Short mmCIF file of C-alpha atoms and ligand atoms in Angstrom, two decimals:
data_model
loop_
_atom_site.label_atom_id
_atom_site.label_comp_id
_atom_site.label_asym_id
_atom_site.label_seq_id
_atom_site.Cartn_x
_atom_site.Cartn_y
_atom_site.Cartn_z
CA MET A 13 34.52 0.98 -0.08
CA SER A 14 34.64 2.23 -3.66
CA ALA A 15 32.37 5.09 -4.64
CA PRO A 16 29.17 3.93 -6.31
CA ASP A 17 29.05 4.31 -10.07
CA THR A 18 26.90 6.87 -11.83
CA ILE A 19 23.43 5.74 -12.86
CA ALA A 20 20.99 7.15 -15.38
CA ALA A 21 17.40 6.44 -16.38
CA VAL A 22 14.35 7.97 -17.96
CA ALA A 23 12.35 9.22 -14.99
CA THR A 24 9.08 9.93 -16.81
CA PRO A 25 6.64 7.23 -17.97
CA PRO A 26 6.94 5.85 -21.51
CA GLY A 27 4.89 7.45 -24.26
CA ARG A 28 4.59 10.93 -25.65
CA GLY A 29 4.13 13.92 -23.37
CA GLY A 30 4.93 17.58 -22.90
CA VAL A 31 8.12 16.96 -20.98
CA GLY A 32 10.45 14.00 -20.50
CA VAL A 33 13.08 13.73 -17.80
CA ILE A 34 16.39 11.87 -17.65
CA ARG A 35 17.85 11.58 -14.19
CA VAL A 36 21.55 10.98 -13.58
CA SER A 37 23.00 10.34 -10.12
CA GLY A 38 26.56 9.78 -8.97
CA GLY A 39 30.05 11.24 -9.04
CA ARG A 40 30.11 11.72 -12.82
CA ALA A 41 26.72 13.43 -13.09
CA CYS A 42 28.18 16.93 -13.37
CA ASP A 43 30.79 15.89 -15.88
CA ILE A 44 28.11 14.22 -18.00
CA ALA A 45 25.98 17.39 -17.84
CA LYS A 46 28.94 19.40 -19.04
CA LYS A 47 29.59 17.05 -21.96
CA VAL A 48 25.93 16.97 -23.00
CA THR A 49 25.32 20.71 -22.71
CA GLY A 50 28.82 22.02 -23.41
CA LYS A 51 28.44 24.28 -20.36
CA THR A 52 29.42 24.19 -16.73
CA ILE A 53 26.47 24.19 -14.43
CA GLN A 54 26.50 25.45 -10.86
CA ALA A 55 24.80 23.84 -7.89
CA GLY A 56 21.12 24.68 -7.58
CA GLN A 57 21.17 26.17 -11.09
CA HIS A 58 19.02 25.30 -14.07
CA ARG A 59 20.20 26.14 -17.55
CA PHE A 60 18.42 26.16 -20.84
CA SER A 61 20.75 24.49 -23.24
CA ASP A 62 21.37 22.37 -26.31
CA PHE A 63 21.67 18.65 -25.56
CA ARG A 64 24.19 17.03 -27.88
CA ASP A 65 25.41 13.47 -28.36
CA ASN A 66 29.05 12.35 -28.40
CA GLU A 67 29.33 13.26 -32.08
CA ASN A 68 28.04 16.74 -31.38
CA ASN A 69 24.67 16.11 -33.05
CA LEU A 70 21.83 18.09 -31.53
CA ILE A 71 19.37 15.77 -29.75
CA ASP A 72 17.02 18.38 -28.29
CA LYS A 73 17.03 21.65 -26.37
CA GLY A 74 15.86 21.79 -22.81
CA LEU A 75 16.55 22.46 -19.18
CA CYS A 76 19.44 20.97 -17.26
CA LEU A 77 19.20 21.03 -13.46
CA TYR A 78 21.95 20.28 -11.00
CA PHE A 79 21.38 19.27 -7.37
CA GLN A 80 24.68 19.13 -5.55
CA ARG A 81 25.21 16.37 -3.02
CA PRO A 82 24.00 15.94 -0.32
CA HIS A 83 21.05 18.19 -1.20
CA SER A 84 19.49 15.88 -3.73
CA TYR A 85 17.02 13.01 -3.81
CA THR A 86 19.74 10.35 -3.67
CA GLY A 87 22.20 12.31 -1.54
CA GLU A 88 24.66 12.16 -4.48
CA ASP A 89 25.25 14.70 -7.23
CA VAL A 90 22.11 14.57 -9.34
CA VAL A 91 21.54 16.07 -12.77
CA GLU A 92 18.20 16.12 -14.53
CA PHE A 93 17.67 16.82 -18.21
CA GLN A 94 14.22 18.01 -19.18
CA THR A 95 13.53 17.41 -22.83
CA HIS A 96 10.44 17.24 -25.00
CA GLY A 97 8.47 14.17 -24.00
CA SER A 98 9.42 11.85 -26.83
CA ASP A 99 10.61 8.29 -26.25
CA THR A 100 13.08 8.63 -29.13
CA VAL A 101 14.63 11.84 -27.80
CA LEU A 102 14.83 10.37 -24.29
CA GLN A 103 16.45 7.16 -25.51
CA MET A 104 19.05 9.09 -27.55
CA LEU A 105 19.89 11.26 -24.57
CA LEU A 106 20.04 8.29 -22.23
CA GLN A 107 22.43 6.48 -24.59
CA THR A 108 24.57 9.63 -24.64
CA CYS A 109 24.72 9.74 -20.84
CA ILE A 110 25.77 6.10 -20.88
CA PHE A 111 28.41 6.83 -23.49
CA PHE A 112 29.77 9.58 -21.24
CA GLY A 113 30.14 7.23 -18.30
CA ALA A 114 26.81 6.44 -16.65
CA ARG A 115 25.18 3.04 -16.57
CA MET A 116 21.50 2.17 -16.77
CA ALA A 117 19.84 2.38 -13.37
CA LYS A 118 18.05 -0.67 -12.02
CA PRO A 119 14.44 -0.37 -10.86
CA GLY A 120 14.27 1.66 -7.66
CA GLU A 121 18.01 2.30 -7.64
CA PHE A 122 17.69 6.07 -7.10
CA THR A 123 15.51 5.48 -4.06
CA GLU A 124 17.81 2.69 -2.89
CA ARG A 125 20.70 5.15 -2.95
CA ALA A 126 18.58 7.69 -1.07
CA PHE A 127 18.04 5.00 1.57
CA LEU A 128 21.72 4.02 1.69
CA ASN A 129 22.65 7.70 2.07
CA ASN A 130 20.18 8.11 4.94
CA LYS A 131 17.90 10.45 3.04
CA LEU A 132 15.01 8.13 3.74
CA ASP A 133 14.45 5.18 6.03
CA LEU A 134 13.02 1.98 4.65
CA VAL A 135 9.42 2.80 5.50
CA GLN A 136 9.75 6.13 3.70
CA ALA A 137 11.44 4.50 0.72
CA GLU A 138 8.56 2.08 0.35
CA ALA A 139 6.09 4.94 0.74
CA VAL A 140 7.63 6.47 -2.41
CA ALA A 141 6.49 3.41 -4.36
CA ASP A 142 3.06 3.55 -2.73
CA LEU A 143 2.68 7.22 -3.55
CA ILE A 144 3.52 6.58 -7.19
CA GLU A 145 1.04 3.73 -7.33
CA SER A 146 -1.73 5.38 -5.33
CA ARG A 147 -4.93 5.60 -7.27
CA SER A 148 -7.10 7.61 -4.95
CA GLN A 149 -6.62 10.84 -3.07
CA GLN A 150 -6.92 9.19 0.30
CA ALA A 151 -4.36 6.53 -0.62
CA ALA A 152 -1.98 9.23 -1.84
CA ARG A 153 -2.38 11.21 1.38
CA SER A 154 -1.76 8.14 3.46
CA ALA A 155 1.40 7.28 1.47
CA LEU A 156 2.55 10.87 1.79
CA ARG A 157 2.16 10.74 5.57
CA SER A 158 4.50 7.73 5.61
CA LEU A 159 6.88 9.43 3.22
CA GLU A 160 6.99 12.49 5.44
CA GLY A 161 8.04 10.18 8.22
CA LYS A 162 4.90 10.07 10.32
CA PHE A 163 5.00 6.31 10.74
CA SER A 164 8.77 6.28 11.28
CA GLU A 165 8.41 9.03 13.90
CA GLN A 166 5.85 7.04 15.81
CA VAL A 167 8.02 3.94 15.67
CA HIS A 168 11.04 5.97 16.85
CA ASP A 169 8.97 7.30 19.71
CA VAL A 170 8.12 3.79 20.92
CA HIS A 171 11.73 2.76 20.30
CA ASP A 172 12.93 5.48 22.70
CA GLU A 173 10.53 4.36 25.40
CA ILE A 174 11.63 0.77 25.12
CA VAL A 175 15.30 1.78 25.20
CA GLN A 176 14.62 3.67 28.44
CA ALA A 177 12.77 0.72 29.95
CA LYS A 178 15.55 -1.65 28.90
CA SER A 179 18.24 0.50 30.46
CA LEU A 180 16.30 0.64 33.74
CA VAL A 181 15.99 -3.13 33.73
CA GLU A 182 19.65 -3.58 32.85
CA ALA A 183 20.77 -1.14 35.54
CA GLY A 184 19.20 -3.52 38.06
CA LEU A 185 20.79 -6.54 36.43
CA ASP A 186 24.24 -4.94 36.61
CA PHE A 187 24.33 -5.35 40.39
CA PRO A 188 23.32 -8.97 40.82
CA ASP A 189 25.38 -9.46 43.97
CA GLU A 190 23.97 -6.53 45.84
CA GLY A 191 20.86 -8.28 46.94
CA ASP A 192 19.39 -5.19 48.53
CA ILE A 193 19.31 -3.25 45.27
CA GLN A 194 15.77 -3.41 44.08
CA ILE A 195 14.69 -2.22 40.68
CA ASP A 196 11.85 0.24 40.93
CA ILE A 197 9.51 -1.52 38.57
CA ASP A 198 6.89 1.21 38.40
CA PRO A 199 8.67 3.46 35.88
CA VAL A 200 9.52 0.43 33.75
CA LYS A 201 5.92 -0.73 33.78
CA HIS A 202 4.72 2.77 33.01
CA LEU A 203 7.03 3.07 30.00
CA LEU A 204 6.10 -0.33 28.66
CA LYS A 205 2.37 0.09 29.10
CA ASN A 206 2.62 3.39 27.30
CA ALA A 207 4.62 1.77 24.52
CA SER A 208 2.01 -0.97 24.19
CA ILE A 209 -0.84 1.56 23.89
CA LYS A 210 1.09 3.52 21.28
CA LEU A 211 1.90 0.38 19.32
CA LYS A 212 -1.76 -0.57 19.19
CA GLN A 213 -2.60 2.89 17.87
CA ILE A 214 0.11 2.67 15.22
CA VAL A 215 -1.23 -0.71 14.11
CA LYS A 216 -4.72 0.77 13.82
CA HIS A 217 -3.57 3.69 11.65
CA ALA A 218 -1.49 1.30 9.56
CA GLU A 219 -4.45 -1.03 9.04
CA ASN A 220 -6.58 1.91 7.99
CA GLY A 221 -3.89 2.94 5.52
CA GLN A 222 -3.78 -0.58 4.19
CA VAL A 223 -7.47 -0.54 3.38
CA LEU A 224 -6.93 2.61 1.31
CA ASN A 225 -4.16 1.04 -0.71
CA ARG A 226 -5.25 -2.51 -1.07
CA CYS A 227 -8.10 -1.91 -3.51
CA ALA A 228 -10.45 -4.23 -1.64
CA GLN A 229 -12.32 -6.81 -3.67
CA ILE A 230 -16.07 -6.92 -3.38
CA VAL A 231 -17.55 -10.06 -4.92
CA ILE A 232 -21.20 -10.08 -5.95
CA ALA A 233 -22.52 -13.64 -5.73
CA GLY A 234 -25.82 -15.48 -5.57
CA GLU A 235 -28.08 -17.77 -7.54
CA PRO A 236 -28.80 -17.05 -11.20
CA ASN A 237 -31.15 -14.26 -12.17
CA VAL A 238 -31.33 -12.53 -8.79
CA GLY A 239 -29.90 -9.27 -10.18
CA LYS A 240 -26.15 -9.52 -9.57
CA SER A 241 -25.12 -8.00 -12.89
CA SER A 242 -27.80 -5.33 -12.50
CA LEU A 243 -26.27 -4.47 -9.13
CA LEU A 244 -22.77 -4.25 -10.64
CA ASN A 245 -24.05 -1.95 -13.36
CA ARG A 246 -25.81 0.29 -10.88
CA LEU A 247 -22.75 0.54 -8.62
CA THR A 248 -20.39 1.29 -11.50
CA GLY A 249 -22.86 3.58 -13.21
CA ASN A 250 -22.55 1.91 -16.61
CA ASP A 251 -23.63 -1.18 -18.52
CA THR A 252 -20.54 -3.25 -17.90
CA ALA A 253 -22.34 -6.60 -17.59
CA ILE A 254 -25.10 -8.06 -19.73
CA VAL A 255 -28.41 -8.21 -17.89
CA SER A 256 -31.23 -10.49 -18.99
CA ASP A 257 -34.05 -12.50 -17.52
CA VAL A 258 -32.39 -15.70 -18.72
CA ALA A 259 -30.91 -17.52 -15.74
CA GLY A 260 -27.20 -18.15 -16.32
CA THR A 261 -26.49 -15.00 -18.32
CA THR A 262 -23.14 -14.27 -16.70
CA ARG A 263 -20.62 -17.05 -17.15
CA ASP A 264 -17.39 -15.29 -16.49
CA THR A 265 -16.18 -13.05 -13.69
CA ILE A 266 -16.43 -9.37 -14.61
CA LYS A 267 -14.23 -6.87 -12.80
CA GLN A 268 -14.64 -3.13 -12.61
CA ASN A 269 -13.05 -0.59 -10.30
CA ILE A 270 -15.03 2.15 -8.62
CA LEU A 271 -14.18 5.00 -6.31
CA LEU A 272 -16.27 5.11 -3.18
CA GLU A 273 -15.65 8.30 -1.19
CA GLY A 274 -12.23 8.59 -2.79
CA ILE A 275 -11.30 5.00 -2.06
CA GLU A 276 -10.72 2.60 -4.91
CA LEU A 277 -12.52 -0.74 -4.81
CA THR A 278 -12.77 -3.62 -7.23
CA LEU A 279 -16.26 -4.97 -7.87
CA ILE A 280 -16.54 -8.46 -9.28
CA ASP A 281 -19.71 -9.85 -10.82
CA THR A 282 -19.86 -13.64 -10.98
CA ALA A 283 -21.76 -16.47 -12.62
CA GLY A 284 -24.85 -17.42 -10.64
CA ILE A 285 -24.21 -20.40 -8.41
CA ARG A 286 -26.20 -23.49 -9.40
CA LYS A 287 -25.73 -27.06 -10.52
CA THR A 288 -25.64 -27.18 -14.30
CA ASP A 289 -24.76 -29.50 -17.16
CA ASP A 290 -23.54 -26.63 -19.30
CA VAL A 291 -19.73 -26.97 -19.43
CA ILE A 292 -19.09 -23.24 -19.80
CA GLU A 293 -21.47 -22.27 -17.04
CA ARG A 294 -19.92 -24.95 -14.80
CA GLU A 295 -16.51 -23.36 -15.34
CA GLY A 296 -18.09 -20.01 -14.47
CA VAL A 297 -19.44 -21.43 -11.21
CA ARG A 298 -16.01 -22.89 -10.43
CA ARG A 299 -14.46 -19.45 -10.93
CA THR A 300 -17.09 -17.91 -8.69
CA THR A 301 -16.21 -20.37 -5.92
CA ASP A 302 -12.51 -19.55 -6.36
CA ILE A 303 -12.91 -15.81 -6.31
CA LEU A 304 -15.19 -15.92 -3.28
CA GLN A 305 -12.27 -17.23 -1.24
CA LYS A 306 -10.23 -14.14 -2.05
CA ALA A 307 -12.97 -11.59 -1.40
CA ASP A 308 -12.67 -8.85 1.20
CA LEU A 309 -16.44 -8.52 1.19
CA ILE A 310 -19.21 -10.56 -0.40
CA LEU A 311 -22.49 -9.08 -1.52
CA TYR A 312 -24.72 -12.13 -1.46
CA VAL A 313 -27.74 -11.31 -3.59
CA THR A 314 -31.06 -13.10 -3.28
CA ASP A 315 -34.61 -12.41 -4.38
CA LYS A 316 -37.92 -13.78 -3.31
CA ASP A 317 -37.50 -17.07 -5.14
CA ASN A 318 -33.95 -17.62 -4.00
CA PHE A 319 -34.14 -16.39 -0.48
CA VAL A 320 -31.00 -16.95 1.55
CA ALA A 321 -29.51 -20.30 0.71
CA SER A 322 -25.94 -19.26 1.30
CA GLU A 323 -24.32 -22.59 2.06
CA SER A 324 -21.80 -22.14 -0.76
CA LEU A 325 -20.32 -18.99 0.82
CA PRO A 326 -17.04 -19.06 2.75
CA GLU A 327 -17.75 -18.54 6.42
CA ASN A 328 -14.77 -16.43 7.33
CA ILE A 329 -15.43 -13.56 4.92
CA LYS A 330 -17.64 -10.61 5.70
CA THR A 331 -20.91 -10.89 3.83
CA ILE A 332 -23.81 -8.54 3.29
CA THR A 333 -26.95 -10.47 2.38
CA ILE A 334 -29.17 -8.53 0.01
CA ARG A 335 -32.77 -9.29 -0.83
CA ASN A 336 -33.24 -7.66 -4.22
CA LYS A 337 -36.34 -6.79 -6.31
CA ILE A 338 -38.45 -5.43 -3.47
CA ASP A 339 -40.27 -3.37 -6.11
CA ILE A 340 -41.98 -6.51 -7.40
CA TYR A 341 -41.73 -8.64 -4.31
CA PRO A 342 -42.83 -6.24 -1.61
CA ASP A 343 -41.77 -7.29 1.74
CA GLU A 344 -44.60 -9.21 3.23
CA SER A 345 -42.33 -11.19 5.51
CA ALA A 346 -40.98 -9.76 8.75
CA GLN A 347 -37.90 -7.63 8.07
CA ASP A 348 -34.82 -9.59 8.90
CA LYS A 349 -32.34 -7.12 10.35
CA ASN A 350 -29.41 -9.05 8.90
CA VAL A 351 -30.76 -8.76 5.39
CA LEU A 352 -30.60 -5.60 3.36
CA HIS A 353 -33.77 -4.98 1.34
CA LEU A 354 -33.14 -3.39 -2.00
CA SER A 355 -34.38 -2.73 -5.49
CA VAL A 356 -31.64 -2.34 -8.05
CA LYS A 357 -34.33 -1.20 -10.42
CA THR A 358 -35.69 1.72 -8.36
CA GLY A 359 -32.61 2.39 -6.27
CA GLU A 360 -34.48 1.90 -3.02
CA GLY A 361 -32.16 0.75 -0.23
CA PHE A 362 -28.99 1.85 -2.06
CA ALA A 363 -27.95 4.44 0.48
CA ASP A 364 -28.07 1.71 3.14
CA LEU A 365 -26.02 -0.61 0.96
CA ILE A 366 -23.30 1.98 0.41
CA GLU A 367 -23.21 2.70 4.13
CA GLN A 368 -22.89 -1.01 4.95
CA ILE A 369 -20.13 -1.49 2.40
CA LYS A 370 -18.22 1.40 3.93
CA GLN A 371 -18.70 0.09 7.42
CA SER A 372 -17.69 -3.43 6.47
CA LEU A 373 -14.55 -2.44 4.62
CA PHE A 374 -13.20 0.76 6.01
CA ILE A 375 -12.19 0.40 9.53
CA ASP A 376 -12.20 4.15 9.77
CA HIS A 377 -12.09 5.86 6.44
CA HIS A 378 -11.79 9.33 7.93
CA ASP A 379 -8.64 8.45 9.83
CA GLU A 380 -6.48 11.53 9.34
CA ASN A 381 -3.52 9.59 10.71
CA ALA A 382 -3.75 6.62 8.40
CA VAL A 383 -0.32 5.67 7.14
CA THR A 384 0.75 3.35 4.37
CA VAL A 385 2.98 0.52 5.46
CA ARG A 386 3.54 -3.08 4.43
CA GLN A 387 1.94 -6.17 5.92
CA ARG A 388 5.34 -7.22 7.32
CA HIS A 389 5.43 -3.95 9.30
CA ILE A 390 2.01 -4.58 10.75
CA ASP A 391 2.96 -8.18 11.57
CA ALA A 392 6.15 -7.00 13.26
CA LEU A 393 4.26 -4.39 15.29
CA VAL A 394 1.66 -6.91 16.42
CA THR A 395 4.44 -9.31 17.47
CA MET A 396 6.13 -6.44 19.29
CA THR A 397 3.00 -5.53 21.17
CA ALA A 398 2.72 -9.13 22.38
CA ILE A 399 6.38 -9.08 23.47
CA ILE A 400 5.91 -5.83 25.38
CA ASP A 401 2.77 -7.14 27.09
CA ASP A 402 4.65 -10.34 28.03
CA THR A 403 7.47 -8.25 29.45
CA VAL A 404 5.06 -6.35 31.68
CA ILE A 405 3.66 -9.65 32.97
CA SER A 406 7.13 -11.00 33.66
CA ILE A 407 8.06 -7.82 35.53
CA GLU A 408 4.86 -7.81 37.55
CA SER A 409 5.47 -11.37 38.65
CA HIS A 410 8.83 -10.17 40.05
CA GLU A 411 10.49 -13.25 38.70
CA GLY A 412 11.95 -12.43 35.41
CA MET A 413 14.10 -9.30 35.18
CA GLU A 414 16.60 -11.17 33.04
CA LEU A 415 13.82 -12.47 30.89
CA ALA A 416 12.40 -8.94 30.66
CA GLY A 417 15.78 -7.62 29.50
CA GLU A 418 15.97 -10.30 26.84
CA LEU A 419 12.40 -9.68 25.65
CA LEU A 420 13.11 -5.98 25.31
CA ARG A 421 16.24 -6.71 23.34
CA VAL A 422 14.17 -8.77 20.88
CA ALA A 423 11.54 -6.02 20.73
CA LEU A 424 14.17 -3.44 19.80
CA LEU A 425 15.56 -5.69 17.09
CA ASN A 426 12.07 -5.90 15.64
CA LEU A 427 11.78 -2.12 15.59
CA ASP A 428 15.17 -1.73 13.94
CA GLU A 429 14.06 -4.12 11.25
CA ILE A 430 10.95 -2.06 10.55
CA LEU A 431 13.03 1.07 10.11
CA GLY A 432 15.55 -0.78 7.98
CA LYS A 433 18.44 -0.36 10.40
CA VAL A 434 19.13 -4.06 10.20
CA THR A 435 18.01 -5.43 6.89
CA SER A 436 19.56 -8.12 4.78
CA ASP A 437 20.61 -7.35 1.21
CA ASP A 438 18.06 -9.88 -0.01
CA ILE A 439 15.20 -7.97 1.56
CA LEU A 440 16.52 -4.67 0.22
CA GLY A 441 16.89 -6.13 -3.26
CA GLU A 442 13.36 -7.48 -3.09
CA ILE A 443 11.92 -4.17 -1.95
CA PHE A 444 13.62 -1.95 -4.50
CA SER A 445 13.12 -4.30 -7.43
CA ARG A 446 9.40 -3.59 -7.16
CA PHE A 447 9.96 0.07 -8.03
CA CYS A 448 9.85 1.40 -11.54
CA VAL A 449 13.07 2.26 -13.36
CA GLY A 450 13.92 5.92 -12.92
CA LYS A 451 12.69 6.12 -9.31
N1 GTP B 526 -38.14 -5.76 -11.00
C1 GTP B 526 -36.83 -5.87 -10.83
N2 GTP B 526 -36.11 -6.59 -11.68
C2 GTP B 526 -34.79 -6.67 -11.48
C3 GTP B 526 -34.16 -6.04 -10.40
N3 GTP B 526 -32.84 -6.32 -10.47
C4 GTP B 526 -32.67 -7.09 -11.56
N4 GTP B 526 -33.85 -7.32 -12.18
C5 GTP B 526 -34.09 -8.14 -13.36
O1 GTP B 526 -33.74 -9.47 -13.07
C6 GTP B 526 -33.26 -10.14 -14.24
C7 GTP B 526 -31.90 -10.77 -13.95
O2 GTP B 526 -30.98 -9.74 -13.74
P1 GTP B 526 -29.41 -9.96 -13.87
O3 GTP B 526 -28.77 -8.75 -13.35
O4 GTP B 526 -29.06 -10.42 -15.24
O5 GTP B 526 -29.25 -11.18 -12.87
P2 GTP B 526 -27.94 -12.02 -12.51
O6 GTP B 526 -28.03 -12.38 -11.09
O7 GTP B 526 -26.74 -11.34 -12.99
O8 GTP B 526 -28.21 -13.32 -13.38
P3 GTP B 526 -27.14 -14.40 -13.93
O9 GTP B 526 -26.05 -13.66 -14.63
O10 GTP B 526 -27.93 -15.21 -14.85
O11 GTP B 526 -26.65 -15.19 -12.77
C8 GTP B 526 -33.19 -9.07 -15.32
O12 GTP B 526 -34.34 -9.18 -16.12
C9 GTP B 526 -33.21 -7.75 -14.53
O13 GTP B 526 -33.76 -6.68 -15.27
C10 GTP B 526 -34.96 -5.28 -9.51
O14 GTP B 526 -34.53 -4.68 -8.52
N5 GTP B 526 -36.30 -5.25 -9.76
MG1 MG B 527 -25.34 -11.83 -14.34
#
């Protein structure tokens, strides 16, 4: 196989800043550094130097760092140029690196090389993207746990147990003619039951991590004039939406992100649901109906006049029903435990609302083991758990050692796929194309 070519990209975000970084990776990185700086640079060294183009014009002065393979992010020789954070300077320097033999890196190509050089497994590589994109501290921590290999470690651990169980099963199958050789099924069962428990725990931590990263959508819906926009404004702490006593004030969906206990959520205010001849309002109601289907949580707002007529809500989505305006409509009716009584105006009942939102959305928002993984990982783990449980049943029924062996083989394939040991080029391409250039 021919050695991969040398790639280069601006590693810092576009725009002006204190520092800009060009990253170069591959066999020619050192040579390019020498041509740009006019100096030889040693491994692990950083040198302050002139950066010059191929016609010897000064582009900028800055630091040049050299990470010798395999002790670099990609596992190849990597050189980084730190310049002043100007797009123009960075583009001139990048063009120079290309002139001296690099080519433009594709999105995620540095991380892809790190993966191909076994610096990271696939879960860790994807965690890099999640860490870059994380918009809350908890999401960043969860991505970092994956990047540090916590999820991969747990998957490896289960992998080892299944390998052991499989070899015990296969040892029995190797002596089919010796009828008196019995497989001791207890250790196999023990290993598999353990694996199943661990898998369920991994799925739980992964689901918790997902909540942190997904930016759950909370849709505020209800009939006109019940106080939906007022509720949005109170939750966001500013006057995002127009509030008035005219029914049908909000005609569009209004989105705003908030941080709740360090977790980012999207709040969406909607047009009040009612039958109307107004074309614009009707479009608003149609949008409300659409967005309700995609909600992670619905805050269904009512007041005394519009008390719980929720037939237009999707049934399968968690909903908190709120009876607003208790400051003017004191609660003369018996308190319905399923309805949260609130006054957006006075703030009464807000602490309860926040608590209910947290409970409804965050499976366990203090999970110190939450890890960030993709839905396909969770799906694969859930499938695996079912396979392992089926294997235990087939072993207990004493009928299917061959079947058990086959099931375990499939389970291991699933695990390998999660860790990226067997992954098609298409999937890899898809994964890394979602990264930014320079990472
Ligand atoms: N007294 C009282 N008035 C409230 C409360 N919440 C909202 N209001 C008033 O109710 C009226 C309607 O409020 P909005 O927030 O515009 O209601 P909405 O549900 O967004 O209405 P549409 O956009 O028309 O669907 C406004 O006059 C608010 O000031 C509350 O808790 N108490
Ligand atoms: Mg409104």
